[in-house]
mmCIF file of C-alpha atoms in Angstrom:
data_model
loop_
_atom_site.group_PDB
_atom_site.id
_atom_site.type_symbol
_atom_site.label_atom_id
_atom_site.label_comp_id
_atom_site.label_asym_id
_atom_site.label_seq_id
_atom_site.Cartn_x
_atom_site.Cartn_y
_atom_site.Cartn_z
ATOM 1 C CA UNK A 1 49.990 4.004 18.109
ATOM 2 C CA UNK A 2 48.236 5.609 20.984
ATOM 3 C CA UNK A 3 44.987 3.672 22.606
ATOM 4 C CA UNK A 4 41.366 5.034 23.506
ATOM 5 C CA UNK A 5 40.018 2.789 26.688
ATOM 6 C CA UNK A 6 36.072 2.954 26.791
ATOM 7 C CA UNK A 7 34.393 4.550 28.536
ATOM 8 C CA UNK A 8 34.142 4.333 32.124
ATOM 9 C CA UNK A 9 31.897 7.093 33.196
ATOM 10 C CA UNK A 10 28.798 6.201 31.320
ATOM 11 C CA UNK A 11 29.688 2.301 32.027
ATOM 12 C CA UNK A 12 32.351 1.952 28.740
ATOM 13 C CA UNK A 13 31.724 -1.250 27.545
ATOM 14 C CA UNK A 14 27.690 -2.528 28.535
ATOM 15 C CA UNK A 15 25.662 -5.572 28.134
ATOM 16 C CA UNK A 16 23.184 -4.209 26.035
ATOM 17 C CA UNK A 17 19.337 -4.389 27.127
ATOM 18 C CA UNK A 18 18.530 -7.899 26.838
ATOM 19 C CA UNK A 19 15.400 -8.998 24.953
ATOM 20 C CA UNK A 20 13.711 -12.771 26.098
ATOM 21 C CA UNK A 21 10.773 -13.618 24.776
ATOM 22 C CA UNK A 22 8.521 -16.823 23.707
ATOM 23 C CA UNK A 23 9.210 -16.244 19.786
ATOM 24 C CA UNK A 24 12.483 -15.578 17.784
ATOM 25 C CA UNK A 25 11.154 -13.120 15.683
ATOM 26 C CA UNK A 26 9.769 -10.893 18.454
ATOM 27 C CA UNK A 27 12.649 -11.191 20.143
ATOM 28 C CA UNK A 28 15.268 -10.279 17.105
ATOM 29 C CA UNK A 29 12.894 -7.723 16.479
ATOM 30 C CA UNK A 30 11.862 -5.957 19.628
ATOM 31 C CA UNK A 31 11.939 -2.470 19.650
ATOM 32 C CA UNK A 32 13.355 -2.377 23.106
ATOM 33 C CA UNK A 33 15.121 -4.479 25.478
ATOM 34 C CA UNK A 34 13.657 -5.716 28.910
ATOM 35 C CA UNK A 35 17.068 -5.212 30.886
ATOM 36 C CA UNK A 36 20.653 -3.867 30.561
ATOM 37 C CA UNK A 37 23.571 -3.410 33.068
ATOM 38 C CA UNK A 38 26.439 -1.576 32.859
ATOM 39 C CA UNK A 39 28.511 -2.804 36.151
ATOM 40 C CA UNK A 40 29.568 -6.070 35.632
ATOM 41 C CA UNK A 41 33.036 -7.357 34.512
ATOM 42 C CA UNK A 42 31.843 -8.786 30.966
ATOM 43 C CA UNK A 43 29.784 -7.580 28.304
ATOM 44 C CA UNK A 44 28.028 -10.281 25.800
ATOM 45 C CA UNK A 45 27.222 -10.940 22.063
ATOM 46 C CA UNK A 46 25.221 -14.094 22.831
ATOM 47 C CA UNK A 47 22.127 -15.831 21.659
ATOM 48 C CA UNK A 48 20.178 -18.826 23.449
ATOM 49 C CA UNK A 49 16.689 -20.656 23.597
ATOM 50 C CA UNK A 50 16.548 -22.084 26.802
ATOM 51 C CA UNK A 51 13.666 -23.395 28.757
ATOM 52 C CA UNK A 52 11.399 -22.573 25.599
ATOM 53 C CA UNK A 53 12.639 -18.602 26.088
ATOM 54 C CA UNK A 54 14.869 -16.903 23.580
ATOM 55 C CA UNK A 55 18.002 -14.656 24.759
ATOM 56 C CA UNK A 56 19.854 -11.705 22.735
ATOM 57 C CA UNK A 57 22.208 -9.782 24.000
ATOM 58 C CA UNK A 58 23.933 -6.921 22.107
ATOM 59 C CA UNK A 59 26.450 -5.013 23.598
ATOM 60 C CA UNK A 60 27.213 -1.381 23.258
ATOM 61 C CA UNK A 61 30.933 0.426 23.202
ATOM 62 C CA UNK A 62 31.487 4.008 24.476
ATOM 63 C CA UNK A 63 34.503 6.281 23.662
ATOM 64 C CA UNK A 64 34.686 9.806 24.817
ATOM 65 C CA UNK A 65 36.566 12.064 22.147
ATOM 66 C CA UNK A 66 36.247 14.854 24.503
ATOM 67 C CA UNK A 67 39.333 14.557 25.919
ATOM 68 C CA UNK A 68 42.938 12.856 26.143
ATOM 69 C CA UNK A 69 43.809 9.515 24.567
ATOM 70 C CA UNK A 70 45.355 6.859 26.951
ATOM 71 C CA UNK A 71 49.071 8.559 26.217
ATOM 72 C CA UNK A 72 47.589 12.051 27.980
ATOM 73 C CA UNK A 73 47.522 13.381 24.811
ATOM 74 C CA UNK A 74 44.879 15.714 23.746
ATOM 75 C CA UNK A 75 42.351 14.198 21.070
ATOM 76 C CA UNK A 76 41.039 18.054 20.218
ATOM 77 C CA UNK A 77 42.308 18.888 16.763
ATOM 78 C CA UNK A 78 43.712 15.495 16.118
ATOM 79 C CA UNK A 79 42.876 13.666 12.457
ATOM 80 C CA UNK A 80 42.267 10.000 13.040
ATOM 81 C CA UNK A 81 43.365 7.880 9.469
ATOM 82 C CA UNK A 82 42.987 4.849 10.511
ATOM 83 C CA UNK A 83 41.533 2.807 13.994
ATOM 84 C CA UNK A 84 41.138 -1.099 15.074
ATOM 85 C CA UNK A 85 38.625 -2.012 17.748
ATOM 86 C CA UNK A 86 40.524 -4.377 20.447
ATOM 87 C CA UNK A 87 39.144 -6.630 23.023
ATOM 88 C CA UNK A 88 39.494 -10.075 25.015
ATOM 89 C CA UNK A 89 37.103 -12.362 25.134
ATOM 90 C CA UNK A 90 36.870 -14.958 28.088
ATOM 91 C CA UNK A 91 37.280 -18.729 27.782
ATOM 92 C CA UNK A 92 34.289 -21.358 27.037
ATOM 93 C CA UNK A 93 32.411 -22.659 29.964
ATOM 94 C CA UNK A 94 31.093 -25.761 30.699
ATOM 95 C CA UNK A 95 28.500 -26.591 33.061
ATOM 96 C CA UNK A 96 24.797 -26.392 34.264
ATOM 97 C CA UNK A 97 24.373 -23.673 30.685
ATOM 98 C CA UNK A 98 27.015 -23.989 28.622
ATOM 99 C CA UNK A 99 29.066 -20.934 26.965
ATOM 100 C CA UNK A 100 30.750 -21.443 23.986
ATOM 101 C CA UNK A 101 31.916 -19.246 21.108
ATOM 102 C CA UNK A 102 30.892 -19.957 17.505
ATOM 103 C CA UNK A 103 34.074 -20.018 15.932
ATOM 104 C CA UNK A 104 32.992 -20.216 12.311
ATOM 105 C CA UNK A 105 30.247 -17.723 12.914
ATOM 106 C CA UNK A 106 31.496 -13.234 12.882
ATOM 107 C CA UNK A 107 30.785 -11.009 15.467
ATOM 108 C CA UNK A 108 29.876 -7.399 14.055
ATOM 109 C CA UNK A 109 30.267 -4.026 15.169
ATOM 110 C CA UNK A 110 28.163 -1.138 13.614
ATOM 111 C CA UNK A 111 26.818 2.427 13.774
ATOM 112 C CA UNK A 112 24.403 3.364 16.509
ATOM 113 C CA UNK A 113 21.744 5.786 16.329
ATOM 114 C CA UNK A 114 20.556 7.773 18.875
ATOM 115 C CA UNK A 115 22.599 6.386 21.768
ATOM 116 C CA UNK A 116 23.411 8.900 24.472
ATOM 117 C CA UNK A 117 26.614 8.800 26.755
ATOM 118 C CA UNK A 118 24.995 5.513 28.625
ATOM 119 C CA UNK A 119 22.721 3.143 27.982
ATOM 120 C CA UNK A 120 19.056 1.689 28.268
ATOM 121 C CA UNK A 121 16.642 -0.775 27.200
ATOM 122 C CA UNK A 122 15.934 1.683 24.728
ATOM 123 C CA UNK A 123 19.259 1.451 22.617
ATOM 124 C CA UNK A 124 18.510 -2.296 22.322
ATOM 125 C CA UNK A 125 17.610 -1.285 18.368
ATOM 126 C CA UNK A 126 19.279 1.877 17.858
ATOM 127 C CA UNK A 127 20.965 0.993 14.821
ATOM 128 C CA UNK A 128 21.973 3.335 12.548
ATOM 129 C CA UNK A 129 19.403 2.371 9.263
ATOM 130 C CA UNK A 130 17.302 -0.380 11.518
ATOM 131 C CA UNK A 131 14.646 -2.197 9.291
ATOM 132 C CA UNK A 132 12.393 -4.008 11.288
ATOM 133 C CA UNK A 133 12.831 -7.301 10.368
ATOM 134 C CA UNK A 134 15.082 -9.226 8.102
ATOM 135 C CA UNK A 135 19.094 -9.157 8.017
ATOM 136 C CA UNK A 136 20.829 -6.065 8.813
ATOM 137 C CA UNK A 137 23.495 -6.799 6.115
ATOM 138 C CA UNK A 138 23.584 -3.857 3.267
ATOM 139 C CA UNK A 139 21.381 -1.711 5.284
ATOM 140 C CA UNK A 140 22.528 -1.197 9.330
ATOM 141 C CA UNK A 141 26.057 0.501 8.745
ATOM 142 C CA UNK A 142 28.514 -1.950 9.521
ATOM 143 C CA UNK A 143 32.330 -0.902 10.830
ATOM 144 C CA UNK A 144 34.078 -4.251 10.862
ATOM 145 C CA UNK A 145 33.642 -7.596 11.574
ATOM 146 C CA UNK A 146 35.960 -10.907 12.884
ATOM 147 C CA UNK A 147 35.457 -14.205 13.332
ATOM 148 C CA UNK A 148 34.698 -15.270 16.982
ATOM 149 C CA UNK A 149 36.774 -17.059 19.377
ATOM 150 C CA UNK A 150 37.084 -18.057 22.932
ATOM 151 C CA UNK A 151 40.083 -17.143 25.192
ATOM 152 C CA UNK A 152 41.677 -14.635 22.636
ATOM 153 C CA UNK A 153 42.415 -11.207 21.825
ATOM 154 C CA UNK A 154 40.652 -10.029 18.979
ATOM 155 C CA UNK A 155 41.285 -6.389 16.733
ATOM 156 C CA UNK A 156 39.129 -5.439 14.178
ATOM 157 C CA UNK A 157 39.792 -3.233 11.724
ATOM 158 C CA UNK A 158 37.276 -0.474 11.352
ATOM 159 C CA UNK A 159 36.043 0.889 8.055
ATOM 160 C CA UNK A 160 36.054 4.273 6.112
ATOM 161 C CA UNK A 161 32.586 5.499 7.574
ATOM 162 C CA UNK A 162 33.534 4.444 11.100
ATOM 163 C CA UNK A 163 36.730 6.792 10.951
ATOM 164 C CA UNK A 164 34.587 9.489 9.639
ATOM 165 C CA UNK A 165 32.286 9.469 12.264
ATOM 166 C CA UNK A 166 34.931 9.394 14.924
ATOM 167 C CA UNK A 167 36.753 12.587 13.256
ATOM 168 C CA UNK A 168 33.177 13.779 13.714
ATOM 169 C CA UNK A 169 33.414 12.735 17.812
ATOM 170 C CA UNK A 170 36.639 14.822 17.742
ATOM 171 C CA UNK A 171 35.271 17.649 16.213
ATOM 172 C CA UNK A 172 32.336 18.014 18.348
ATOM 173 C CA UNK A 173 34.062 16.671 21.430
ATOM 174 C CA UNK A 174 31.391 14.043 21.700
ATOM 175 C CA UNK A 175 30.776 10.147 22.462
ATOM 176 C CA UNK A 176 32.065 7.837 19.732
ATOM 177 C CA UNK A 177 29.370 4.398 20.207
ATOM 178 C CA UNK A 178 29.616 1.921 18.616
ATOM 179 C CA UNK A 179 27.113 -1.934 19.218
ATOM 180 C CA UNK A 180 28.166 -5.599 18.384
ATOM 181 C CA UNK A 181 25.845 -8.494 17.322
ATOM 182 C CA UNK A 182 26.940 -12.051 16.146
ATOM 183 C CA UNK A 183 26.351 -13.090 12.669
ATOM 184 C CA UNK A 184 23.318 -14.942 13.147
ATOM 185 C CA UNK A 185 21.516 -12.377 14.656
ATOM 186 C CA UNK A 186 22.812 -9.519 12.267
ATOM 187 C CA UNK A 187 21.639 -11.806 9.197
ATOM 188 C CA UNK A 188 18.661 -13.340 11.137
ATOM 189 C CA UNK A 189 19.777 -16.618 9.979
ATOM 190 C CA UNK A 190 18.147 -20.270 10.508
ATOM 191 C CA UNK A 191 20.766 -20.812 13.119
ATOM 192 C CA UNK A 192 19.991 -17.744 15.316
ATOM 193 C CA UNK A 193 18.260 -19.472 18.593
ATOM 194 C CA UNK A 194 18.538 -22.864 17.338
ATOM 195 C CA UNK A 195 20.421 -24.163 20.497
ATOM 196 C CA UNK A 196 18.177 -25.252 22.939
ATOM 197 C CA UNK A 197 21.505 -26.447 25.851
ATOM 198 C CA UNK A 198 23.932 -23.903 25.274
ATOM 199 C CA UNK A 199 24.835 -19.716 25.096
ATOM 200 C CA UNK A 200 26.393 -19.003 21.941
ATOM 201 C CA UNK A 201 28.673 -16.183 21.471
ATOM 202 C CA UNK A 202 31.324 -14.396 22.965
ATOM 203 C CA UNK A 203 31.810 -12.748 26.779
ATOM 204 C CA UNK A 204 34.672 -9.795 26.787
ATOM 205 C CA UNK A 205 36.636 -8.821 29.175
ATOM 206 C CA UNK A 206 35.741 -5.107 30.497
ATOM 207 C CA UNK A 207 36.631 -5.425 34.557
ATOM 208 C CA UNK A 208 40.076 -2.875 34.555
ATOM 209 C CA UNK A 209 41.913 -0.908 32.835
ATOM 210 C CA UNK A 210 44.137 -3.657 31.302
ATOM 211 C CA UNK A 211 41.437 -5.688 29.803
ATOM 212 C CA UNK A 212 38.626 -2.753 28.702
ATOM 213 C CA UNK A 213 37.859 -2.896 25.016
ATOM 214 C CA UNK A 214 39.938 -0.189 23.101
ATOM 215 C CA UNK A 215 40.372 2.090 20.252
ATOM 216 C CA UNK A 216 44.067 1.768 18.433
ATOM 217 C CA UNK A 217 44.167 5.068 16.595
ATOM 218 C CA UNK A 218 46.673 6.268 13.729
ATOM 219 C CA UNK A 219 46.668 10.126 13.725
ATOM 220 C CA UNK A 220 47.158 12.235 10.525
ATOM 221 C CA UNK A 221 47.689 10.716 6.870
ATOM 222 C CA UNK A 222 45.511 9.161 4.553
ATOM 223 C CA UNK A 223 43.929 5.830 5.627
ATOM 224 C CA UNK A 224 45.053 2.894 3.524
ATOM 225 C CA UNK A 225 42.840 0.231 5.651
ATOM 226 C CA UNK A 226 40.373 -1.633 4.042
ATOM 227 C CA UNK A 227 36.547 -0.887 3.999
ATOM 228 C CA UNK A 228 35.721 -4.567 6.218
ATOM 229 C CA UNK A 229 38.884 -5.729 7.033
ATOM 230 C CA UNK A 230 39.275 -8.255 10.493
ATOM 231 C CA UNK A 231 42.416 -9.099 12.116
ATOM 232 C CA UNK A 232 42.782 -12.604 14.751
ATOM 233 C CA UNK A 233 46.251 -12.252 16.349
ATOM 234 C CA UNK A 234 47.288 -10.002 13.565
ATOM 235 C CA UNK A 235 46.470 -12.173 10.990
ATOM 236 C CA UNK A 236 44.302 -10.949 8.015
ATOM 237 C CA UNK A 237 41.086 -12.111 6.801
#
């Protein structure tokens, strides 16, 4: 099944802006981050309270559908059925701030809204359905979701609405976005900045070609994957 590589003229795969502030809930709920950066060789889903300052980080994905997929050939008139969102994530790290992934914790990917071809602090809440506070579950439009781990490859399987609105990229020869947060902060749960030693999350890989987050499409047919469907190492969940 052919590939689609982010991005790499708006910055494919971005940390997102990056909100820190002195409480969780303004931070979970700012309207707009204080940073982002979009030329570095990892993106992060991460959360922290360090030095009495909270951290979220929300990376975006990028896919242009205005042109060829990775096999050269052309996306225009194509009819995706079915697509899985790849990526690698780095190993844990150990050391002066430690990084480790929450393995019985999700990461989730959902619908943007109003996110160009790049991004800004701006797009640090451009959710598609944001409420301002509370979890994001049954209201932000989720595409998929898997369970984290360190030092792994990781596909998830994206859902009915996602492959609509990437027919809809195809059509219109347009930018396919998509933005990942980790469970706690998509639910807002108790958990969300309650480590005070440690990042918590995931880093990917998005340096080259070979290790940039990717689209696995299925052209034509009727899609028979699942609405929320994740796959570890091909493995079901």
């Amino acid at each position: 099944m052919p590939n689609l590589t982010a991005s790499t003229a708006d910055g494919y795969t971005s940390v997102s802006p990056t909100q820190s502030s002195i409480t969780k809930a303004d931070t979970r709920n700012s309207t707009s981050g204080t940073s982002f950066n979009n030329s570095i060789n990892f993106v992060y889903a991460i959360h922290s309270a360090i030095f009495s300052r909270y951290y979220l980080f929300r990376p975006l994905f990028f896919f242009d559908f205005s042109g060829n997929d990775d096999d050269g050939t052309s996306l225009s008139g194509q009819t995706v059925s079915a697509a899985a969102f790849e990526f690698t994530t780095t190993a844990n790290i150990t050391g002066f701030v430690n990084w480790f992934a929450e393995t019985d914790k999700k990461v989730i990917v959902c619908k943007t809204d109003g996110v160009g071809s790049s991004i800004d602090t701006g797009d640090f809440n451009r959710l598609d359905n944001w409420p301002s506070s509370g979890t994001y579950e049954g209201t932000v439009t989720k595409y998929g979701e898997v369970n984290q781990a360190a030092n792994a490859s990781l596909s998830i399987t994206l859902s009915a609405q996602a492959i609509t609105d990437i027919n809809a990229a195809i059509s219109g020869s347009t930018i396919f976005s998509m933005a990942m947060l980790t469970e706690d902060d998509w639910t807002f749960s108790g958990d969300l900045f309650s480590s005070t030693s440690q990042l918590e999350g995931i880093r990917i890989l998005s340096a080259n070609s070979t290790t940039k987050p990717k689209l696995n499409l299925t052209y034509g047919g009727a899609s028979s994957a699942p609405v929320y469907n994740a796959a570890l190492f091909g493995t079901n969940f």
